[in-house]
XYZ file of C-alpha atoms in Angstrom:
595
model
C -1.544 -13.382 -40.193
C 1.964 -14.601 -39.475
C 4.204 -12.705 -37.057
C 6.021 -11.113 -40.001
C 2.706 -9.977 -41.501
C 1.545 -8.547 -38.167
C 4.749 -6.575 -37.773
C 4.441 -5.288 -41.347
C 0.878 -4.116 -40.612
C 2.048 -2.420 -37.397
C 4.833 -0.637 -39.274
C 2.289 0.764 -41.710
C 0.306 2.237 -38.783
C 3.532 3.633 -37.342
C 4.281 5.408 -40.636
C 0.795 6.933 -40.677
C 1.246 8.270 -37.123
C 4.875 9.344 -37.722
C 6.087 6.993 -34.988
C 9.660 5.706 -35.364
C 9.687 3.096 -32.589
C 6.762 1.398 -30.870
C 7.004 -0.144 -27.398
C 4.905 -3.225 -26.600
C 5.244 -4.490 -23.012
C 3.610 -7.496 -21.387
C 1.079 -5.506 -19.459
C -2.522 -4.532 -18.891
C -3.907 -1.243 -17.534
C -2.964 -2.331 -13.986
C 0.733 -3.366 -14.160
C -0.278 -6.997 -13.633
C 2.325 -9.733 -14.020
C -0.106 -12.004 -15.842
C -2.690 -10.462 -18.127
C -6.010 -11.399 -19.681
C -6.312 -12.449 -23.314
C -7.395 -8.949 -24.394
C -4.055 -7.529 -23.243
C -1.635 -10.014 -24.826
C -0.372 -7.563 -27.448
C 3.280 -8.554 -27.084
C 2.418 -12.221 -27.581
C 0.343 -11.316 -30.656
C 2.977 -9.177 -32.312
C 6.038 -11.408 -31.637
C 4.701 -14.943 -31.159
C 6.589 -15.290 -27.855
C 4.236 -16.764 -25.240
C 6.265 -16.301 -22.026
C 4.787 -14.271 -19.197
C 7.531 -11.616 -19.211
C 8.991 -9.673 -22.100
C 8.883 -6.368 -23.958
C 8.996 -5.802 -27.694
C 10.369 -2.803 -29.578
C 9.330 -2.437 -33.208
C 11.103 -0.088 -35.626
C 11.044 0.091 -39.418
C 14.379 -1.712 -39.742
C 14.331 -4.016 -36.691
C 12.145 -5.817 -34.195
C 13.445 -6.930 -30.804
C 12.227 -8.799 -27.759
C 13.742 -8.328 -24.307
C 13.150 -11.078 -21.739
C 14.853 -12.495 -18.653
C 16.817 -15.660 -17.970
C 13.744 -17.779 -17.289
C 12.811 -17.529 -20.946
C 16.044 -17.418 -22.960
C 15.632 -20.934 -24.357
C 11.893 -20.658 -24.962
C 12.144 -17.232 -26.595
C 14.964 -18.301 -28.918
C 12.836 -21.191 -30.163
C 9.628 -19.196 -30.592
C 11.271 -16.221 -32.308
C 13.098 -18.323 -34.878
C 12.094 -17.271 -38.396
C 9.983 -14.313 -37.235
C 12.561 -11.598 -37.849
C 12.392 -10.642 -34.159
C 15.792 -10.477 -32.453
C 16.213 -11.775 -28.892
C 17.832 -9.454 -26.350
C 18.834 -11.441 -23.258
C 18.252 -9.107 -20.331
C 21.112 -8.870 -17.851
C 23.644 -10.575 -20.109
C 26.994 -8.857 -20.848
C 26.829 -6.412 -23.732
C 23.018 -6.450 -23.941
C 21.548 -2.930 -23.631
C 18.456 -2.304 -21.560
C 15.365 -1.254 -23.473
C 15.850 2.346 -22.379
C 19.514 2.331 -23.392
C 18.570 0.913 -26.781
C 15.888 3.548 -27.356
C 18.194 6.364 -26.276
C 20.793 5.139 -28.765
C 18.383 4.690 -31.682
C 16.092 7.708 -31.303
C 17.407 11.180 -32.037
C 16.276 14.672 -32.939
C 12.738 14.847 -34.330
C 12.054 11.129 -33.860
C 9.112 9.694 -31.937
C 8.543 6.761 -29.558
C 4.991 5.472 -29.382
C 3.105 3.330 -26.891
C -0.365 2.937 -25.419
C -0.266 5.144 -22.313
C -2.614 2.809 -20.464
C -0.081 -0.049 -20.432
C 3.060 1.888 -19.489
C 3.487 3.025 -15.907
C 3.636 6.705 -15.087
C 7.138 6.166 -13.697
C 8.476 4.584 -16.881
C 6.759 7.138 -19.114
C 8.375 9.952 -17.125
C 11.812 8.319 -17.384
C 11.434 7.834 -21.127
C 10.189 11.382 -21.629
C 13.154 12.837 -19.751
C 15.780 10.650 -21.413
C 14.474 10.988 -24.958
C 13.712 14.671 -24.510
C 17.433 15.264 -24.066
C 17.926 13.686 -27.505
C 15.222 15.828 -29.069
C 12.819 12.894 -29.426
C 9.169 12.945 -28.421
C 6.493 10.529 -27.143
C 3.176 9.545 -28.701
C 1.027 7.841 -26.040
C -2.537 7.905 -27.343
C -2.588 5.008 -29.805
C -3.063 1.278 -29.272
C -1.509 0.415 -32.625
C -1.272 -3.331 -31.984
C -4.976 -3.284 -31.182
C -5.630 -1.628 -34.528
C -3.997 -4.483 -36.458
C -5.186 -7.305 -34.172
C -7.823 -9.250 -36.018
C -10.462 -10.909 -33.812
C -9.061 -9.461 -30.616
C -10.709 -11.054 -27.532
C -13.106 -8.912 -25.518
C -12.268 -7.534 -22.086
C -12.972 -10.163 -19.456
C -16.096 -9.852 -17.290
C -16.101 -12.898 -15.009
C -18.464 -13.110 -12.008
C -17.297 -11.519 -8.765
C -17.619 -13.289 -5.413
C -17.184 -12.064 -1.863
C -14.479 -13.780 0.207
C -15.956 -14.632 3.593
C -14.092 -13.364 6.645
C -13.524 -16.980 7.752
C -11.126 -17.206 4.811
C -9.864 -13.604 4.764
C -9.403 -13.330 8.525
C -10.317 -9.642 8.521
C -13.384 -7.755 7.385
C -13.430 -5.276 4.515
C -14.453 -2.503 6.939
C -11.498 -3.188 9.237
C -9.039 -3.255 6.334
C -10.365 0.021 4.965
C -10.192 1.634 8.409
C -6.498 0.723 8.650
C -5.763 2.103 5.182
C -7.593 5.342 6.028
C -5.493 5.684 9.152
C -2.368 5.235 7.024
C -3.680 7.878 4.590
C -4.131 10.290 7.477
C -0.578 9.659 8.669
C 0.686 10.373 5.140
C -1.425 13.521 4.809
C -3.275 12.100 1.787
C -6.775 13.269 0.867
C -7.253 10.431 -1.623
C -5.661 7.073 -2.360
C -5.735 5.844 -5.963
C -5.303 2.073 -6.220
C -4.895 0.411 -9.602
C -3.266 -2.989 -8.927
C -5.851 -5.743 -9.157
C -4.631 -7.983 -6.347
C -4.507 -5.033 -3.932
C -8.089 -4.082 -4.743
C -9.298 -7.672 -4.389
C -7.485 -8.020 -1.062
C -8.769 -4.711 0.324
C -12.425 -5.324 -0.573
C -12.423 -9.084 0.133
C -13.633 -9.840 -3.382
C -12.352 -12.330 -5.911
C -13.025 -12.798 -9.621
C -11.586 -14.447 -12.695
C -10.483 -11.701 -15.069
C -6.883 -12.930 -15.295
C -6.209 -16.599 -16.031
C -5.396 -18.413 -12.758
C -5.420 -15.093 -10.822
C -8.800 -14.566 -9.116
C -8.908 -10.792 -9.556
C -11.416 -8.263 -10.909
C -10.634 -5.660 -13.603
C -11.052 -2.494 -11.560
C -9.642 0.743 -10.192
C -10.344 2.199 -6.745
C -10.293 5.686 -5.248
C -10.554 6.018 -1.458
C -11.072 9.141 0.635
C -11.907 9.415 4.320
C -15.608 9.513 3.458
C -16.114 7.328 0.385
C -14.749 4.518 -1.756
C -15.347 4.526 -5.482
C -14.801 1.245 -7.349
C -14.504 1.473 -11.134
C -15.471 -1.877 -12.662
C -17.970 -3.618 -14.953
C -21.265 -3.769 -13.062
C -22.328 -6.844 -15.052
C -19.716 -8.882 -13.183
C -21.235 -8.175 -9.762
C -24.138 -10.241 -8.369
C -26.750 -8.197 -6.503
C -25.740 -9.574 -3.106
C -22.110 -8.527 -3.632
C -23.178 -5.026 -4.701
C -25.380 -4.767 -1.595
C -22.561 -5.895 0.690
C -20.153 -3.412 -0.881
C -22.682 -0.601 -0.590
C -23.149 -1.297 3.147
C -19.441 -0.638 3.574
C -19.606 2.603 1.614
C -18.352 1.329 -1.739
C -19.939 2.930 -4.816
C -19.582 1.196 -8.194
C -18.851 3.294 -11.307
C -18.090 2.290 -14.934
C -14.631 0.801 -15.455
C -13.311 3.364 -17.963
C -14.785 6.383 -16.151
C -11.731 6.528 -13.865
C -9.909 8.578 -16.504
C -12.502 11.355 -16.405
C -13.081 11.062 -12.661
C -9.478 11.860 -11.695
C -9.739 15.092 -13.696
C -12.214 16.303 -11.048
C -9.744 16.164 -8.146
C -9.648 19.559 -6.384
C -6.473 21.517 -6.995
C -5.578 21.645 -3.293
C -5.759 17.849 -2.840
C -2.936 15.512 -1.965
C -3.338 12.202 -3.824
C -1.333 9.125 -2.881
C -0.572 6.588 -5.597
C 2.286 4.444 -6.841
C 3.604 5.743 -10.160
C 5.360 2.449 -10.766
C 1.964 0.722 -10.878
C -0.499 3.403 -11.990
C -0.560 3.847 -15.747
C 0.705 7.016 -17.349
C -2.597 8.038 -18.964
C -4.418 7.891 -15.632
C -1.763 9.898 -13.808
C -1.452 12.465 -16.586
C -5.209 13.091 -16.334
C -4.864 14.281 -12.735
C -4.785 18.114 -12.689
C -1.256 19.456 -12.636
C -1.947 21.498 -9.489
C -2.782 18.372 -7.453
C 0.100 17.219 -5.252
C 0.872 13.557 -5.973
C 2.426 11.549 -3.159
C 4.300 8.904 -5.111
C 4.689 6.008 -2.682
C 4.194 2.269 -2.504
C 0.567 1.237 -2.248
C -0.630 1.409 1.349
C -2.026 -2.093 0.880
C 1.312 -3.671 -0.091
C 2.637 -4.678 3.327
C -0.701 -5.479 5.004
C -1.478 -7.829 2.090
C 1.932 -9.505 2.267
C 1.834 -10.017 6.038
C -0.730 -12.792 6.353
C -2.912 -12.643 9.464
C -3.156 -15.681 11.800
C -6.378 -16.913 10.157
C -4.774 -16.786 6.703
C -1.655 -18.602 7.921
C -3.671 -21.384 9.549
C -5.826 -21.696 6.430
C -2.668 -21.937 4.310
C -1.477 -24.859 6.437
C -4.716 -26.633 5.573
C -4.442 -25.726 1.876
C -0.927 -27.157 1.711
C -2.016 -30.427 3.296
C -4.809 -30.738 0.723
C -2.355 -29.895 -2.040
C 0.248 -32.220 -0.573
C -2.211 -35.111 -0.739
C -2.884 -34.396 -4.434
C 0.820 -34.120 -5.300
C 1.796 -37.213 -3.322
C -0.877 -39.243 -5.090
C 0.407 -37.828 -8.383
C 4.041 -38.790 -7.710
C 2.956 -42.288 -6.660
C 0.871 -42.606 -9.836
C 3.799 -41.473 -12.014
C 6.283 -43.877 -10.500
C 3.870 -46.804 -10.530
C 2.782 -46.330 -14.141
C 5.689 -44.873 -16.109
C 6.683 -47.242 -18.895
C 3.525 -49.309 -18.341
C 0.822 -47.014 -19.684
C 1.053 -44.185 -22.235
C 1.703 -40.833 -20.566
C 2.814 -37.453 -21.849
C 3.421 -34.068 -20.294
C -0.142 -32.994 -21.057
C -1.775 -36.202 -19.871
C 0.246 -35.993 -16.653
C -0.962 -32.406 -16.236
C -4.567 -33.585 -16.582
C -3.978 -36.377 -14.074
C -2.585 -33.982 -11.489
C -5.555 -31.665 -11.990
C -7.890 -34.589 -11.308
C -6.111 -35.277 -8.004
C -6.409 -31.625 -7.002
C -10.058 -31.499 -8.040
C -10.760 -34.282 -5.522
C -9.645 -32.021 -2.673
C -12.148 -30.056 -0.632
C -12.418 -26.330 -1.446
C -10.214 -26.561 -4.553
C -11.018 -23.777 -7.028
C -8.489 -23.964 -9.878
C -4.797 -23.966 -10.728
C -2.870 -20.993 -9.330
C -0.844 -20.787 -12.565
C -0.421 -22.789 -15.747
C 1.270 -26.046 -14.716
C 4.882 -26.629 -15.654
C 5.109 -30.356 -16.320
C 8.392 -30.669 -18.179
C 10.119 -33.949 -18.992
C 13.780 -34.470 -19.866
C 15.255 -31.673 -21.987
C 12.110 -29.567 -21.553
C 12.870 -29.200 -17.832
C 15.884 -27.060 -18.757
C 13.380 -24.396 -19.894
C 12.503 -22.744 -16.582
C 8.913 -21.841 -17.352
C 8.071 -24.355 -20.049
C 4.408 -25.286 -20.367
C 3.453 -28.110 -22.699
C 1.267 -27.478 -25.726
C -0.140 -29.980 -28.219
C 2.761 -29.028 -30.504
C 5.497 -29.538 -27.882
C 3.982 -32.373 -25.827
C 6.308 -35.388 -25.507
C 6.002 -38.849 -23.941
C 7.261 -39.408 -20.394
C 9.630 -42.368 -20.434
C 11.097 -44.518 -17.608
C 14.360 -42.558 -17.397
C 15.667 -39.123 -16.450
C 13.798 -36.385 -14.552
C 10.274 -34.967 -14.694
C 10.003 -31.468 -13.271
C 6.545 -30.548 -11.943
C 6.101 -26.896 -10.880
C 2.397 -26.493 -10.137
C -0.015 -24.928 -7.686
C -3.629 -24.637 -6.701
C -6.052 -22.007 -5.488
C -8.204 -23.115 -2.568
C -10.505 -21.110 -0.342
C -7.787 -21.743 2.239
C -5.173 -20.046 0.083
C -2.709 -20.385 -2.779
C -0.047 -23.062 -3.226
C 3.062 -23.297 -5.414
C 5.257 -26.421 -5.254
C 7.995 -27.878 -7.423
C 9.252 -31.424 -7.309
C 11.828 -33.041 -9.556
C 10.817 -36.686 -9.930
C 13.078 -39.565 -10.938
C 11.310 -41.484 -13.716
C 14.077 -44.084 -14.199
C 17.869 -44.301 -14.389
C 19.711 -41.001 -13.877
C 23.432 -40.236 -14.033
C 25.789 -39.550 -11.157
C 26.048 -35.972 -12.400
C 22.277 -35.549 -12.213
C 22.251 -36.965 -8.681
C 25.069 -34.606 -7.657
C 23.178 -31.511 -8.739
C 19.813 -32.840 -7.503
C 21.392 -33.173 -4.055
C 23.130 -29.787 -4.223
C 19.873 -28.019 -5.053
C 18.050 -29.902 -2.287
C 20.722 -28.950 0.247
C 20.267 -25.282 -0.652
C 16.485 -25.495 -0.354
C 16.706 -27.153 3.086
C 19.320 -24.718 4.385
C 17.309 -21.652 3.418
C 14.040 -23.080 4.743
C 15.689 -23.805 8.094
C 17.391 -20.431 8.461
C 17.388 -18.588 11.762
C 18.164 -14.888 11.616
C 17.801 -11.569 13.380
C 14.776 -9.440 12.603
C 15.632 -6.868 9.948
C 17.066 -9.298 7.426
C 15.808 -9.298 3.863
C 15.879 -12.044 1.257
C 19.204 -10.711 -0.027
C 20.785 -11.483 3.358
C 19.641 -15.120 3.200
C 19.850 -16.028 -0.484
C 23.391 -17.410 -0.164
C 22.041 -20.278 1.953
C 20.202 -21.582 -1.121
C 22.902 -20.902 -3.717
C 25.878 -21.910 -1.586
C 25.984 -25.628 -2.492
C 25.907 -24.728 -6.202
C 28.356 -21.837 -5.904
C 30.778 -24.216 -4.230
C 30.675 -26.206 -7.487
C 31.089 -23.091 -9.635
C 27.445 -23.357 -10.751
C 24.278 -21.261 -10.346
C 20.718 -20.762 -11.567
C 19.366 -17.849 -13.563
C 16.279 -16.849 -11.598
C 15.281 -15.569 -8.170
C 15.331 -18.006 -5.283
C 11.905 -17.100 -3.960
C 8.867 -14.852 -4.275
C 5.989 -13.853 -2.050
C 2.678 -15.655 -2.578
C -0.782 -14.137 -2.256
C -3.751 -15.513 -0.341
C -6.135 -16.821 -2.994
C -4.553 -14.196 -5.212
C -1.465 -13.787 -7.386
C 1.018 -16.627 -7.062
C 3.804 -14.024 -7.340
C 3.438 -11.246 -4.789
C 5.819 -8.609 -3.443
C 7.572 -7.127 -1.636
C 9.221 -10.170 0.013
C 11.589 -12.323 -2.028
C 14.911 -14.180 -1.987
C 17.490 -12.851 -4.462
C 21.249 -12.508 -4.515
C 21.058 -9.029 -6.038
C 19.024 -6.108 -4.742
C 15.938 -5.518 -6.889
C 14.009 -2.310 -6.070
C 10.561 -3.080 -4.702
C 11.329 -6.712 -3.878
C 13.712 -6.422 -0.949
C 11.445 -6.069 2.071
C 12.365 -6.916 5.625
C 11.029 -10.409 6.352
C 8.045 -10.025 8.666
C 6.102 -12.565 10.694
C 3.302 -13.920 8.487
C 5.012 -13.368 5.132
C 4.789 -16.445 2.903
C 7.625 -16.886 0.417
C 8.735 -19.611 -1.973
C 12.095 -21.336 -1.492
C 13.046 -22.666 -4.937
C 16.653 -23.012 -6.036
C 17.299 -24.886 -9.287
C 19.877 -26.118 -11.770
C 19.487 -26.352 -15.551
C 21.524 -27.889 -18.370
C 20.401 -26.664 -21.803
C 19.339 -29.577 -24.020
C 19.910 -31.850 -21.033
C 17.756 -31.671 -17.939
C 16.408 -29.357 -15.244
C 16.121 -29.600 -11.465
C 14.114 -27.418 -9.097
C 12.941 -28.020 -5.538
C 10.321 -25.629 -4.142
C 8.571 -25.348 -0.795
C 6.440 -22.532 0.565
C 7.707 -21.149 3.870
C 6.029 -18.813 6.364
C 8.115 -16.416 8.436
C 7.706 -16.743 12.211
C 9.153 -15.273 15.385
C 11.769 -17.324 17.189
C 13.237 -16.313 20.563
C 14.067 -12.800 21.679
C 17.476 -12.283 23.299
C 19.735 -9.410 24.304
C 20.550 -9.113 20.595
C 16.914 -8.591 19.640
C 14.149 -10.604 17.985
C 15.181 -13.688 16.064
C 13.101 -15.091 13.197
C 12.730 -18.454 11.490
C 10.633 -20.225 8.858
C 8.088 -23.018 8.877
C 7.621 -25.251 5.847
C 4.030 -25.142 4.628
C 4.496 -27.502 1.663
C 4.110 -31.176 2.603
C 5.322 -33.281 -0.344
C 8.189 -35.834 -0.347
C 11.470 -35.231 -2.158
C 12.627 -38.063 -4.390
C 15.258 -39.997 -2.458
C 16.112 -41.954 -5.615
C 18.394 -39.072 -6.650
C 19.728 -38.044 -3.248
C 23.390 -38.713 -2.469
C 23.514 -38.843 1.365
C 27.317 -38.711 1.382
C 27.147 -35.299 -0.276
C 25.098 -33.913 2.631
C 26.281 -32.907 6.085
C 24.870 -34.753 9.082
C 22.789 -31.663 9.859
C 21.353 -31.545 6.340
C 20.408 -35.221 6.510
C 18.683 -34.529 9.823
C 16.752 -31.625 8.259
C 15.564 -33.838 5.413
C 14.632 -36.701 7.727
C 12.689 -34.401 10.048
C 10.854 -32.866 7.099
C 9.952 -36.258 5.659
C 8.662 -37.410 9.043
C 6.285 -34.409 9.011
C 5.174 -35.217 5.465
C 4.322 -38.792 6.411
C 2.497 -37.747 9.570
C 0.352 -35.115 7.842
C -0.278 -36.737 4.449
C -0.554 -40.490 5.128
C -4.012 -40.341 6.815
C -5.497 -39.275 3.461
C -3.957 -42.071 1.354
C -5.078 -45.602 0.576
C -3.019 -48.519 1.864
C -0.823 -48.899 -1.230
C -0.110 -45.167 -1.393
C 0.600 -45.083 2.348
C 3.069 -47.963 2.088
C 4.829 -46.233 -0.790
C 4.994 -42.921 1.136
C 6.465 -44.712 4.154
C 9.354 -45.889 1.996
C 9.594 -42.562 0.121
C 10.049 -40.659 3.409
C 12.438 -43.141 5.070
C 15.301 -41.760 7.093
C 18.654 -41.572 5.315
C-alpha cells in the first residue's frame, strides 16, 4: 500500500473505534530513541524514515512533527503523501499537545497504543483534553491492525559482558542500586529502559539496530530481581550466571500482569517519563509511586576508570580505521568510481579489520555535497550519488567495540572548495576546539559551556539547528543522557558534568541545497586542579582522527586556537601512525603538520 492508502485504512479503523485523532510516535514499549523494525509504526504510516518524529492522523488532516535535524529530509519524503510537515520549535508552529487541544473538543476522542506513550505524556494529555471534554482511547494498536506483513518482535541472542569490559560486576551494581532504593524509601524499582537494564545486568543483545540491547523489563526489590524477556534469546550459560546473582527470568509480556500484584502498602520507584502508560496504569491505585529518574541513570553515565581506559583503546582502533578511510578517499577520488554507499562499505571494511570490532554504533551518515546539508542523511540505493573531486564529504559514523562505543564526524575536502566554505569550516573547527579544551568549575552543565562551540558562528550571525553534544553509552546507545551540550535548557539533559562522563562535541554549519560541515570528537570529563575556589574540571579528547587542513584558514584562528589544533594533531600522529603502512604514515605526517 502507498502512504495515502495506509492512512485511508487507518482512518477506517478510527471510525470503527470512534477515535477522532490518532497519535503515532517514534517509540517502542521502552521509550527508546531508536526502535526495532516491529515498532516503526510512524515510518510505516507516513513514509518518513528519520529517527525522530510523531504523526497525528485525523479524518481531515495528517501531520508529522519533527525537529531541525530532519526538516529537509522530512519535506522531501512527505511530498505527495498528504502528510503536512510541522517544524518543531519554529515560530508559529504549535506543539503536538497544543494542536490536539485546539482540534479536539467536547465528546471527541484521542487514540494511541498505551504501550508506546509514556505515563507522563498520557497523564498530561488526559488532563489537558479532559478540560475540553475529550477522552482517551489507549487500548488499540490501530497501525498494527493495518500493517501488512509486520515484522516480528526481535529475539537476538544475549551475551554477558565480562567485567574486564564493564569494570564492575553485576552484583556490585545491583548492591549500589539497592542502597539507593533504601535511601529513597522504595520497596521496588521498576526499570523499563533497555540500555539501563543492559548496563545494570552486564548483558548485551541485538534487539535494536546498532544498539546492543535486549527487549526486557526489570523489577528489583531488596530480595529479588525479576527480568521479563524472551527466554529463547538467552543461552544456558547466561541464564545460569544471572540466576547465581538472583535474577529470575519471566515472559516478556507478563510484566503487565505482574505489576498488578504489587501490595497496596508498597512504594514503587519508576520514571513516568520512560515507563509506558499501560504498565503504570496496571499498578494498583493504592500503591505509592515515586516518580523519579531511573536510579541507574547517573551511574551509567559516569564511566568507571576501566570503561574510560577501554574507551581510549576503542578510539585508537576507530581512529586507525577512519584515518585509513580518509587517506583512501583522498587518494582515489576522481580515479576510481565511488559513491556514498560504496564509501560506507569501504569504511566498514576498515573498521572490521580492527580487533574487537562488533558493528556500527549507528547507521553511517556518509553525505556528499548537497546531501551533507541534511543533518542525519543516510544514503539509500535511491538517493546514492557519486563522490566527485570537489566540495565536501561529511562522514558521521561510529563503531561498537568491546572496549566501548565511538561516534566521530569529519568533513573531508574532496577537491576545490570556495572561500566561503573554508570560512565556515574554520569557524566550526574553532568552536569544536574551544569547547573540547574548556576548563571550568565543578557544577557547570552543558548549557554553561555551549557558547564556546557556537561563539565563532554567532559572531558571524550564523548558527546550527541541533544540540552541540550528547552523552555516549559504553557498548550501548550512541545517544545517552543526562549529560549534553545545548544552548537552551532541555529537561532531563542538563546534568552537572561529572568526572567520567563521555560527551560528543559536534558543532556544525549547513547551507540548504549547498553543503554541510560538522566536526565531532568524543570528550571525557576529568578533574583538573582544586583551588580556594573549588574543584576545576576539564576534558580530554578521546577521538584521534585528523581534521582536514585543506579547508582551514589559519589567519581566521587565534594563536591559541592554532596551538590547540597543532597539539591535537601531534597526538593523532603519535597514537595512530604506528598502525599505518608507510604510505599512509607519510600522508598522516603531512595531514597533521603544524600550522
